[in-house]
JSON list of C-alpha atoms in Angstrom, two decimals:
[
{"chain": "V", "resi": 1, "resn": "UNK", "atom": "CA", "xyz": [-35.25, 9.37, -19.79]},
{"chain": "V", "resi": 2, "resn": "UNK", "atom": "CA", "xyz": [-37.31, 9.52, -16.57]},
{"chain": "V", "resi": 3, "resn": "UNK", "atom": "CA", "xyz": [-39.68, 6.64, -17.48]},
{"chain": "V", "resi": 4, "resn": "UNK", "atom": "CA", "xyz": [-36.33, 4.40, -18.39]},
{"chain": "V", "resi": 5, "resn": "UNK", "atom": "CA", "xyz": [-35.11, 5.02, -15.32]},
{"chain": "V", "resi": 6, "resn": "UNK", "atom": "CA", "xyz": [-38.37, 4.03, -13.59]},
{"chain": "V", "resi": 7, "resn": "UNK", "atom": "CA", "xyz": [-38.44, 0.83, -15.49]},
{"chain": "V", "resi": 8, "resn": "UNK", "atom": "CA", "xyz": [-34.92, -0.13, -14.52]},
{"chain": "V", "resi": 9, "resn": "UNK", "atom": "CA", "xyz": [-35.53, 1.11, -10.24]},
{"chain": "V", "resi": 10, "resn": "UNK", "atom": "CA", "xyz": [-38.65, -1.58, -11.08]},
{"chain": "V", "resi": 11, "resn": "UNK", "atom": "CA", "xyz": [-36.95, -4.43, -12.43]},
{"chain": "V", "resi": 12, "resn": "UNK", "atom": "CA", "xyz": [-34.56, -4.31, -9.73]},
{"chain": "V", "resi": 13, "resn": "UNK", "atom": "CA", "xyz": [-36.97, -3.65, -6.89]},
{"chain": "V", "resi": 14, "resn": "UNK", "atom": "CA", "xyz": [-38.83, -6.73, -8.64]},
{"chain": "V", "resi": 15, "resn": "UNK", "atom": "CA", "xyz": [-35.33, -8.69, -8.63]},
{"chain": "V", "resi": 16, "resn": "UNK", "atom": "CA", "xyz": [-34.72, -8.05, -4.77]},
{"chain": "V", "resi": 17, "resn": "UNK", "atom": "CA", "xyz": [-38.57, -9.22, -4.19]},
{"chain": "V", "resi": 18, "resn": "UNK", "atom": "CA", "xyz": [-38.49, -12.70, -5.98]},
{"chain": "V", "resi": 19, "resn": "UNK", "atom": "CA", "xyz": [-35.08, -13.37, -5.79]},
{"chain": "V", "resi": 20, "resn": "UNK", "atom": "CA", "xyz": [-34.84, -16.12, -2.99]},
{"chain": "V", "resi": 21, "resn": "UNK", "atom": "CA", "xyz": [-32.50, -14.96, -0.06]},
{"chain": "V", "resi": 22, "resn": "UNK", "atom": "CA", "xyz": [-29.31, -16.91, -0.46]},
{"chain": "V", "resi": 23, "resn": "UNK", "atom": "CA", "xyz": [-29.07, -14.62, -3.90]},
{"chain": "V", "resi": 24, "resn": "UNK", "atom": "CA", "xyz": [-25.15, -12.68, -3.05]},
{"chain": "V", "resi": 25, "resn": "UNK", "atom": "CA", "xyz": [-25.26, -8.85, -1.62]},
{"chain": "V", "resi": 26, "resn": "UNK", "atom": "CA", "xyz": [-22.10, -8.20, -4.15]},
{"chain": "V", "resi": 27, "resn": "UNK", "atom": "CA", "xyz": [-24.68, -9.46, -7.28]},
{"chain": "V", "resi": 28, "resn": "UNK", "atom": "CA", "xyz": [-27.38, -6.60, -6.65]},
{"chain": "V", "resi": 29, "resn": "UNK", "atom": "CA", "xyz": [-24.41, -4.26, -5.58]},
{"chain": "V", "resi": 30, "resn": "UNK", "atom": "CA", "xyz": [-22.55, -4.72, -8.98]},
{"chain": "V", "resi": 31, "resn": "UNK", "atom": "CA", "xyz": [-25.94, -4.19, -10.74]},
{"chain": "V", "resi": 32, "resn": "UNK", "atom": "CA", "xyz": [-26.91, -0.88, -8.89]},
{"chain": "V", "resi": 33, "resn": "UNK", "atom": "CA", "xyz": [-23.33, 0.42, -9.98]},
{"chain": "V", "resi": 34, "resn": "UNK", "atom": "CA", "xyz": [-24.13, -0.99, -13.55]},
{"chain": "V", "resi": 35, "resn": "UNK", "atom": "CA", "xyz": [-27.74, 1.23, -13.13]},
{"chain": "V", "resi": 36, "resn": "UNK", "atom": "CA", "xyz": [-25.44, 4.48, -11.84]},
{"chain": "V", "resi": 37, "resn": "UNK", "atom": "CA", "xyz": [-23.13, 4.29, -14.31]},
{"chain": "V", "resi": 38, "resn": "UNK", "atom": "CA", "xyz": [-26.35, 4.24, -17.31]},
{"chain": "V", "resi": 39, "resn": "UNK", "atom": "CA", "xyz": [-27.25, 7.32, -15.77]},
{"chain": "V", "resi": 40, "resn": "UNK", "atom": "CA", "xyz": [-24.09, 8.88, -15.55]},
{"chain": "V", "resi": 41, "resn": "UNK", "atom": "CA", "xyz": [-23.08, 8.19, -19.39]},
{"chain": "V", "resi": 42, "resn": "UNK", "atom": "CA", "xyz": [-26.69, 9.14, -19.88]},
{"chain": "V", "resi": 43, "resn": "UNK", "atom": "CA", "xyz": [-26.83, 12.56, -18.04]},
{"chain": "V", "resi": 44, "resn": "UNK", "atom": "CA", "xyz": [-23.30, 13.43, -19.85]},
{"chain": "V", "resi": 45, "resn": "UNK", "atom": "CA", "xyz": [-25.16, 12.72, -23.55]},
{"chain": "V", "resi": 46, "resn": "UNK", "atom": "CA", "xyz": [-28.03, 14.54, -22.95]},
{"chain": "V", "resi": 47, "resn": "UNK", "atom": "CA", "xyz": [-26.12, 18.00, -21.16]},
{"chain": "V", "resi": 48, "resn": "UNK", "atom": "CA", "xyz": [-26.80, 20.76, -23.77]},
{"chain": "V", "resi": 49, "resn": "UNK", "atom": "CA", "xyz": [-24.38, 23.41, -21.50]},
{"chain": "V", "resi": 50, "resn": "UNK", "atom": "CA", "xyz": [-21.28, 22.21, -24.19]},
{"chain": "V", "resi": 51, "resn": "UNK", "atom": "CA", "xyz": [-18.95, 21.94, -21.60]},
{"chain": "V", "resi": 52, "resn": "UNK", "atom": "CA", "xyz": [-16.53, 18.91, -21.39]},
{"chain": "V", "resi": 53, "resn": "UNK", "atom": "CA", "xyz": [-16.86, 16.85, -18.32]},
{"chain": "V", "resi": 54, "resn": "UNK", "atom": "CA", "xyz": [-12.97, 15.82, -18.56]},
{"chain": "V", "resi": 55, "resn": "UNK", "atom": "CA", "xyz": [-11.46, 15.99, -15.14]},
{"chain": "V", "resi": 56, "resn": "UNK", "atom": "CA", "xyz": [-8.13, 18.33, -14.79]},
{"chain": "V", "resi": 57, "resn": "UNK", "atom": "CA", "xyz": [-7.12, 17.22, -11.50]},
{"chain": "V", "resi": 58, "resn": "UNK", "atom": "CA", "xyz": [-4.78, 14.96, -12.67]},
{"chain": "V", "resi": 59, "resn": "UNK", "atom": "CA", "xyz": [-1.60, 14.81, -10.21]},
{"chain": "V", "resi": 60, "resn": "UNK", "atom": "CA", "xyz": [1.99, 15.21, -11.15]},
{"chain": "V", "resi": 61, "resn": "UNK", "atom": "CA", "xyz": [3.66, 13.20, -10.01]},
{"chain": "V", "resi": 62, "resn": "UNK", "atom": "CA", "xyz": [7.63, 13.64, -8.46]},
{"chain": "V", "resi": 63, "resn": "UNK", "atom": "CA", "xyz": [10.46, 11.81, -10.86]},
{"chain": "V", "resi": 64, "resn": "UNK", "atom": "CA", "xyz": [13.73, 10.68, -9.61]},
{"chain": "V", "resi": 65, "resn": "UNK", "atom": "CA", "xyz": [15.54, 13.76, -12.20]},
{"chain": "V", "resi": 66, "resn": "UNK", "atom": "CA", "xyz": [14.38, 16.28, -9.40]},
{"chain": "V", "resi": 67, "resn": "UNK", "atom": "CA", "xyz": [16.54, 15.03, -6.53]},
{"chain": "V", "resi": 68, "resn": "UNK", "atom": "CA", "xyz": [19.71, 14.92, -5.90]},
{"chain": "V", "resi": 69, "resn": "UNK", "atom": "CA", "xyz": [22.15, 12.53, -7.48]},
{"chain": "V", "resi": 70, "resn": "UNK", "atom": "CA", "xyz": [24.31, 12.44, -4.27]},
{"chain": "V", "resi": 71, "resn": "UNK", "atom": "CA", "xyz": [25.04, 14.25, -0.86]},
{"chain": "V", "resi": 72, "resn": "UNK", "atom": "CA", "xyz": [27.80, 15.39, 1.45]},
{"chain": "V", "resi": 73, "resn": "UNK", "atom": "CA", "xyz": [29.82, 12.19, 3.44]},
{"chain": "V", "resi": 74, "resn": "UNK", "atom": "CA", "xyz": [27.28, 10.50, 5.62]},
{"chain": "V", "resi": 75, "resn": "UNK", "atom": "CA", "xyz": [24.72, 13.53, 5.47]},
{"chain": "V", "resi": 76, "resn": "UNK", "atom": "CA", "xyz": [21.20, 12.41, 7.20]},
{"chain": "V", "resi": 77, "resn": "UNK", "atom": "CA", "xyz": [18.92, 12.72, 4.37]},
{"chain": "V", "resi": 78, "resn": "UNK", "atom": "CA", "xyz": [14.96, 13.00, 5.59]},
{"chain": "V", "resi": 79, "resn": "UNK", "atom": "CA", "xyz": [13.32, 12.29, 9.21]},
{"chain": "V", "resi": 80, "resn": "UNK", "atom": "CA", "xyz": [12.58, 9.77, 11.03]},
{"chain": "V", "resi": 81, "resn": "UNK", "atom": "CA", "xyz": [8.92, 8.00, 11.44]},
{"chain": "V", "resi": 82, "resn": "UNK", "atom": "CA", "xyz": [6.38, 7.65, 13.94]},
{"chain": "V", "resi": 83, "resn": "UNK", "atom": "CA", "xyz": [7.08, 3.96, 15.54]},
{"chain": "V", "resi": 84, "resn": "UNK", "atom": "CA", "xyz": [3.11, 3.37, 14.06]},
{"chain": "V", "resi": 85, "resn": "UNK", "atom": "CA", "xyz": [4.30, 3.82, 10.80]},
{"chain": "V", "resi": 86, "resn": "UNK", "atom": "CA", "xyz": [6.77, 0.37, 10.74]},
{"chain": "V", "resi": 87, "resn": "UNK", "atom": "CA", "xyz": [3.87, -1.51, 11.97]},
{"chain": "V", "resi": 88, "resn": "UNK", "atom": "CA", "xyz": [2.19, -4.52, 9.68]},
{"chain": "V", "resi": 89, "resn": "UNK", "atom": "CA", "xyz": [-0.23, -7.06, 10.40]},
{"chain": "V", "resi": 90, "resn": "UNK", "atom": "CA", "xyz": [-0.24, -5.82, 14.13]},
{"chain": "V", "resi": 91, "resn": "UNK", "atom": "CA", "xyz": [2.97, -6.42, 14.83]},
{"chain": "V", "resi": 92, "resn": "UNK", "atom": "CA", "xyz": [5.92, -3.95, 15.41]},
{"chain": "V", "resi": 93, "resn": "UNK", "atom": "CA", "xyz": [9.16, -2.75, 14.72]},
{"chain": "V", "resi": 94, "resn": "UNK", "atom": "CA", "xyz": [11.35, -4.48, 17.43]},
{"chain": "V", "resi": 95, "resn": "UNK", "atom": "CA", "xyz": [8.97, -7.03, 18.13]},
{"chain": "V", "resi": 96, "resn": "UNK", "atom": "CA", "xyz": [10.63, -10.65, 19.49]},
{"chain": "V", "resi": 97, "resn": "UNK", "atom": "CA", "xyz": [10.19, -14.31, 17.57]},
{"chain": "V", "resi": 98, "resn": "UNK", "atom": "CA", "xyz": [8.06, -14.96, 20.46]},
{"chain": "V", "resi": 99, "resn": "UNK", "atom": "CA", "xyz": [6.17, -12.10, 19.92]},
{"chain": "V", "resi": 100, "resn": "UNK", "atom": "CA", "xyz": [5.05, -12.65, 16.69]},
{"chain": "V", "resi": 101, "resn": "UNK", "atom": "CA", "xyz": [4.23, -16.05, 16.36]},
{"chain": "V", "resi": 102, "resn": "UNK", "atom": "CA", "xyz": [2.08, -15.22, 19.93]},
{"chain": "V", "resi": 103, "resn": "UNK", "atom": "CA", "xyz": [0.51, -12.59, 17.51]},
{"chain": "V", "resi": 104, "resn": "UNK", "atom": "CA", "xyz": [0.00, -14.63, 14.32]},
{"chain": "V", "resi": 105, "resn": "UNK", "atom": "CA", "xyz": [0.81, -17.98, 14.87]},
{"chain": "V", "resi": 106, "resn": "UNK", "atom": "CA", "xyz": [2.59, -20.82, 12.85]},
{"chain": "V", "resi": 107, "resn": "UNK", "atom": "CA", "xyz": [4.97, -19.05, 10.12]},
{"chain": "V", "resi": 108, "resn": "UNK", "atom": "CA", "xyz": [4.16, -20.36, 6.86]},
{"chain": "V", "resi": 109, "resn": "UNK", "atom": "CA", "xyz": [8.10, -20.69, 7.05]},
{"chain": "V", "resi": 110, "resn": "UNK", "atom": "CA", "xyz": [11.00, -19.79, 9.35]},
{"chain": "V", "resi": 111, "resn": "UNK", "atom": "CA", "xyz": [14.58, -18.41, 7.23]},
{"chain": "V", "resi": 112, "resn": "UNK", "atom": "CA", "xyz": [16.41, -15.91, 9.47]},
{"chain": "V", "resi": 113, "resn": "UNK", "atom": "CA", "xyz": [12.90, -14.86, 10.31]},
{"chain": "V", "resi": 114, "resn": "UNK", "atom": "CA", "xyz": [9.03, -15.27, 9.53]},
{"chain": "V", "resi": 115, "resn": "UNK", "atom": "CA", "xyz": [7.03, -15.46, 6.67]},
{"chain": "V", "resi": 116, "resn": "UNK", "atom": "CA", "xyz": [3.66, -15.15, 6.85]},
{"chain": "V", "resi": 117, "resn": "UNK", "atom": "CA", "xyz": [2.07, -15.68, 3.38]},
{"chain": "V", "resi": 118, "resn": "UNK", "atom": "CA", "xyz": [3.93, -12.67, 1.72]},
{"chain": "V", "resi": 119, "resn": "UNK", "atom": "CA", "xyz": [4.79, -10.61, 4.62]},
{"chain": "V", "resi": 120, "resn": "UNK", "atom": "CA", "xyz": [8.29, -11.75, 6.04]},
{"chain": "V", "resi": 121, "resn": "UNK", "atom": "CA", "xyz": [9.62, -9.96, 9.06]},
{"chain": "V", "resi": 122, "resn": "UNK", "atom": "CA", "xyz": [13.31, -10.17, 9.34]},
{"chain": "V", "resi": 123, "resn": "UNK", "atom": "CA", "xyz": [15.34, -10.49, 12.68]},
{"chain": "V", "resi": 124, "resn": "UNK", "atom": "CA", "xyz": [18.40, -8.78, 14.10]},
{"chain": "V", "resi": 125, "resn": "UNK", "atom": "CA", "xyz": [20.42, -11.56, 15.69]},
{"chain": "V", "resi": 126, "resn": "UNK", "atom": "CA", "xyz": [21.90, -11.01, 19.11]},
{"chain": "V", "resi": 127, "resn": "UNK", "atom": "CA", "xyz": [23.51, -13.94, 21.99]},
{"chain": "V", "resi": 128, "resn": "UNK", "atom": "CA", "xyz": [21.03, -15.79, 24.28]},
{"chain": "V", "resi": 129, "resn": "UNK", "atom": "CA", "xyz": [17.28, -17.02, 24.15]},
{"chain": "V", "resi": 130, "resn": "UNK", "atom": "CA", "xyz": [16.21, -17.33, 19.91]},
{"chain": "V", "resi": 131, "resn": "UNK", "atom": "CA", "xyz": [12.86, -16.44, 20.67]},
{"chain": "V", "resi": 132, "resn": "UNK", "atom": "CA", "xyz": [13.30, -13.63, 23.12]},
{"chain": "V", "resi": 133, "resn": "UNK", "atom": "CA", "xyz": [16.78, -12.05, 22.34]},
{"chain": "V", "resi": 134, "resn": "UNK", "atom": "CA", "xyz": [15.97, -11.65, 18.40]},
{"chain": "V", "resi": 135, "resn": "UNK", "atom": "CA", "xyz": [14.20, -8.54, 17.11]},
{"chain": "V", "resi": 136, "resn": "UNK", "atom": "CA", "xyz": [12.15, -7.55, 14.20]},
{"chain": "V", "resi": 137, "resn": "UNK", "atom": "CA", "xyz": [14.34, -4.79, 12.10]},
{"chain": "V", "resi": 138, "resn": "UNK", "atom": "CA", "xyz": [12.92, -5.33, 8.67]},
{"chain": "V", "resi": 139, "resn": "UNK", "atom": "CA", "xyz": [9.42, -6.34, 6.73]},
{"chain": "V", "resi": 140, "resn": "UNK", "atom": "CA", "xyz": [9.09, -7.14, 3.60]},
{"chain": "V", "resi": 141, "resn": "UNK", "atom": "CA", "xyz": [5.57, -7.41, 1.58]},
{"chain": "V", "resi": 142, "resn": "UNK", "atom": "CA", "xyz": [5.73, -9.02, -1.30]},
{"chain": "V", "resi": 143, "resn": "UNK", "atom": "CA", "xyz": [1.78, -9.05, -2.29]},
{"chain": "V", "resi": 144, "resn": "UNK", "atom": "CA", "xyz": [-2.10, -8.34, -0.89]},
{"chain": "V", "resi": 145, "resn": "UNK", "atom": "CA", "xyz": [-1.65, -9.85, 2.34]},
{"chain": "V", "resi": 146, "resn": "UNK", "atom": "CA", "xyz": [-1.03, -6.91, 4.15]},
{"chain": "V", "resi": 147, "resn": "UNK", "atom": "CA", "xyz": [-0.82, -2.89, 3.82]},
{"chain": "V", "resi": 148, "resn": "UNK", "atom": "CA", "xyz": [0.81, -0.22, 5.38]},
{"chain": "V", "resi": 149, "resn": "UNK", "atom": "CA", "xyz": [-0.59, 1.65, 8.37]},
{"chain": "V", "resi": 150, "resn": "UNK", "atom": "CA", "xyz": [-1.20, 4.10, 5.80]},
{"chain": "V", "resi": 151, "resn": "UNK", "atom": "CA", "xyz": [-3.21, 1.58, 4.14]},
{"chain": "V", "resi": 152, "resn": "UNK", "atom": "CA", "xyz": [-1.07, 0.98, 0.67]},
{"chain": "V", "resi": 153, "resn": "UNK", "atom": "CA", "xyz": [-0.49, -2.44, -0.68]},
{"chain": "V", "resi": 154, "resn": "UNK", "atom": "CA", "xyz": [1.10, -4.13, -3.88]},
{"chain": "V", "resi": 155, "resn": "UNK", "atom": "CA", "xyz": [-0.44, -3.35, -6.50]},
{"chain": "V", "resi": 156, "resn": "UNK", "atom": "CA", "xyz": [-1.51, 0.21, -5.52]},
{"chain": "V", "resi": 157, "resn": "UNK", "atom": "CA", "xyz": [-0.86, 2.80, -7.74]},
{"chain": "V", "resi": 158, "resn": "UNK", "atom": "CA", "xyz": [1.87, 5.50, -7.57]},
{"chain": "V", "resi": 159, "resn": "UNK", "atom": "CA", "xyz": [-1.11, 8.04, -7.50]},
{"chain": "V", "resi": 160, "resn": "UNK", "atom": "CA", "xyz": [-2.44, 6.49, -4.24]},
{"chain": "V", "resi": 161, "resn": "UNK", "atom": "CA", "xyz": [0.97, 6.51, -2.52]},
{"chain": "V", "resi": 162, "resn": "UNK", "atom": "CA", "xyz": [1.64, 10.24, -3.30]},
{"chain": "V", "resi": 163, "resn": "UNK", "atom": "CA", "xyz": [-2.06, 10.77, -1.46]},
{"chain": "V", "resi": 164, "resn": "UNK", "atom": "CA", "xyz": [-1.03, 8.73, 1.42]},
{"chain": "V", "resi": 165, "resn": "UNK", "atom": "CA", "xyz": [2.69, 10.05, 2.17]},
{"chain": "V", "resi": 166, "resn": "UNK", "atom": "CA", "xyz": [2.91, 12.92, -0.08]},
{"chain": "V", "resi": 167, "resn": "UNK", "atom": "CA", "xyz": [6.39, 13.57, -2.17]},
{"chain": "V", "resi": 168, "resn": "UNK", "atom": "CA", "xyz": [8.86, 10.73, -1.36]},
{"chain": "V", "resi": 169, "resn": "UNK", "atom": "CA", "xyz": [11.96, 11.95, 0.87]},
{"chain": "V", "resi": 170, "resn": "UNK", "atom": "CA", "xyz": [14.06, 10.69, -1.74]},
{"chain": "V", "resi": 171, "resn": "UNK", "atom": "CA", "xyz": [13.55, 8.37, -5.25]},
{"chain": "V", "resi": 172, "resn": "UNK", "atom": "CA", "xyz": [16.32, 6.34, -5.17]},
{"chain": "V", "resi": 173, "resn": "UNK", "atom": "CA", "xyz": [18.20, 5.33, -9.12]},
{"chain": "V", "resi": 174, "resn": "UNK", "atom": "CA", "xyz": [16.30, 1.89, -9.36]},
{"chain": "V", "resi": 175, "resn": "UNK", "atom": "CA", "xyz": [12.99, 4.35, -8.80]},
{"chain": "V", "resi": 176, "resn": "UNK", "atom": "CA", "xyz": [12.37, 3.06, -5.42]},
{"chain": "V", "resi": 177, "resn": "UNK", "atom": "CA", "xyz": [10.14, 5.76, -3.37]},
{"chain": "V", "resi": 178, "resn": "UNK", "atom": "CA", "xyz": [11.30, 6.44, -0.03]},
{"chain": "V", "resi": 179, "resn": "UNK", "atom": "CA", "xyz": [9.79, 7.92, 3.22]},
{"chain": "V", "resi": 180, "resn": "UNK", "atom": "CA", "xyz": [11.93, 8.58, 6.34]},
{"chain": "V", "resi": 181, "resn": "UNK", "atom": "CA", "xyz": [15.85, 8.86, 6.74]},
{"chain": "V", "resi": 182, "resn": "UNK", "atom": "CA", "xyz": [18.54, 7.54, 5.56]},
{"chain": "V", "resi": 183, "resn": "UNK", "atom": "CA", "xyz": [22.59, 8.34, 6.26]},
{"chain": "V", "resi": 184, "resn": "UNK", "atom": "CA", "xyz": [24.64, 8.92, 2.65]},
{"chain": "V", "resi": 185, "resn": "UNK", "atom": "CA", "xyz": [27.20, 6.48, 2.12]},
{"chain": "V", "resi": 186, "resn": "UNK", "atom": "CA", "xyz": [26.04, 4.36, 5.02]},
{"chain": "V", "resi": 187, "resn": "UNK", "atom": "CA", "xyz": [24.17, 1.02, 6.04]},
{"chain": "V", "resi": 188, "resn": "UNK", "atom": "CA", "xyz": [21.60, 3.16, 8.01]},
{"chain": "V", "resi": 189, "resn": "UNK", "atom": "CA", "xyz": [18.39, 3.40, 6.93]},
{"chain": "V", "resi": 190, "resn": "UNK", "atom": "CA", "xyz": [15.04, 4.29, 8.81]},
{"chain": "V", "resi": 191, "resn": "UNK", "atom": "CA", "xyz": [11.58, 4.12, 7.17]},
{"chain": "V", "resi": 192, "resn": "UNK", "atom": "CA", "xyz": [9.77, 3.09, 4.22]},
{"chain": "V", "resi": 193, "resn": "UNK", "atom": "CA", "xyz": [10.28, 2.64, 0.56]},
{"chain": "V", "resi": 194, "resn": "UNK", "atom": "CA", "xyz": [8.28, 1.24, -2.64]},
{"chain": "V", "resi": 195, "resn": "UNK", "atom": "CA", "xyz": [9.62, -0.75, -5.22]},
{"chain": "V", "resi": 196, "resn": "UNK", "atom": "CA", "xyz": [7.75, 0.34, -8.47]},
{"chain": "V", "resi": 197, "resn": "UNK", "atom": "CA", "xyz": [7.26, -0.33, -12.05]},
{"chain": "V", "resi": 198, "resn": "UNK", "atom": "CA", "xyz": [6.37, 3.21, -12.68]},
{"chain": "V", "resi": 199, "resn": "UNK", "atom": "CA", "xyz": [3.07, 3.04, -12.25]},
{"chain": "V", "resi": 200, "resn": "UNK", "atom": "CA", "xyz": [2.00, 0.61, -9.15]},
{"chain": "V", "resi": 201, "resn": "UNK", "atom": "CA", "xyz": [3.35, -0.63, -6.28]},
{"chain": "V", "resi": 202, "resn": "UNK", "atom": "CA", "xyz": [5.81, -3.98, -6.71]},
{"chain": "V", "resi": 203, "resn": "UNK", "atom": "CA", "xyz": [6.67, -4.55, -3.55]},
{"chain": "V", "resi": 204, "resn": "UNK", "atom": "CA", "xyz": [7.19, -2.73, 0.16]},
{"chain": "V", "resi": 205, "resn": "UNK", "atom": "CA", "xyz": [10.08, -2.48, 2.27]},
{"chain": "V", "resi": 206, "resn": "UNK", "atom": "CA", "xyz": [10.14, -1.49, 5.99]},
{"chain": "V", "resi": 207, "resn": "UNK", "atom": "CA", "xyz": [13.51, -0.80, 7.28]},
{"chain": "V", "resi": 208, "resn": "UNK", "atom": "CA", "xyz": [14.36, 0.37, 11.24]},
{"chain": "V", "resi": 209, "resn": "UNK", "atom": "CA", "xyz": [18.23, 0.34, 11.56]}
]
């Protein structure tokens, strides 16, 4: 075992010697995981203690059946979040039209709002000035362009949400997870929820009003 491993630490040292320098970082990376991964399969064959190597720590996750169906007349479910926790891209909750295309420049279109690539920040529309008078109150990411300040983005599994929030505030009946507060029977709503197809993240909803 040890001289195989020798002879693979030489053909890469040999690899990173000769290989001229425009040769990719993310080639030898992928390789040297390739090598760790030999020894790791390798090192689980060749234990003689008999004991499995399976991981346990698997997490259970919450499922909508645990909360409740409704609540009392406009009863505040949850609390509110930090204003840091509505923020994408740089730019935050309550930001102006002026503000954000300062930030990020040219939307990639302009519909009752901004889109930038799939991030689309919503306004609240008040009298006076377009640019100056109309807020952010909602984002919306739709794909990889952005993440949470928590660092979760489409595609990211239930798993990683739970280890970034903890258990949802509420799971709404379409499965949606949801962080912050919401009024029963209302329009308000005031934080952060994940559309879901069980297992990953489908799409990400930041709501301040």
């Amino acid at each position: 075992m040890k001289k195989l491993t020798t002879s693979i630490l030489v053909a890469l040292f040999s690899v990173t010697i000769f290989t001229p320098t425009h040769v990719e970082a993310s080639w030898l990376s992928k390789t040297w995981k390739k090598v760790e991964k030999s020894w790791n399969e390798a090192g689980k064959q060749s234990s003689t203690t008999g004991i499995s190597s399976t991981s346990s720590s698997t997490i259970r996750l919450p499922q909508r059946s645990e909360y409740p169906r409704n609540f009392g007349l406009h009863q505040v479910v949850g609390h509110s979040l930090e204003a840091i926790e509505y923020q994408v891209l740089g730019v935050p909750m309550g930001a102006t039209f002026r503000q954000v295309r300062n930030s990020l420049g040219v939307p990639t279109e302009i519909n009752r709002g901004m889109r930038y690539g799939g991030v689309r920040f919503d306004m609240s529309f008040t009298k006076g000035d377009y640019y100056d008078n109309n807020v952010v109150d909602y984002i919306e990411i739709t794909n990889r362009d952005a993440t949470t300040h928590r660092g979760i983005a489409v595609g990211d599994t239930l798993e990683q949400v739970y280890n970034a929030y903890g258990r949802p505030t509420y799971i709404f009946d379409n499965n949606a997870w949801f962080y912050g507060a919401f009024m029963w029977n209302s329009d308000y709503i005031s934080g952060i929820y994940f559309d879901n197809d069980g297992e990953r993240v489908t799409k990400v909803h930041l709501h301040s009003h």
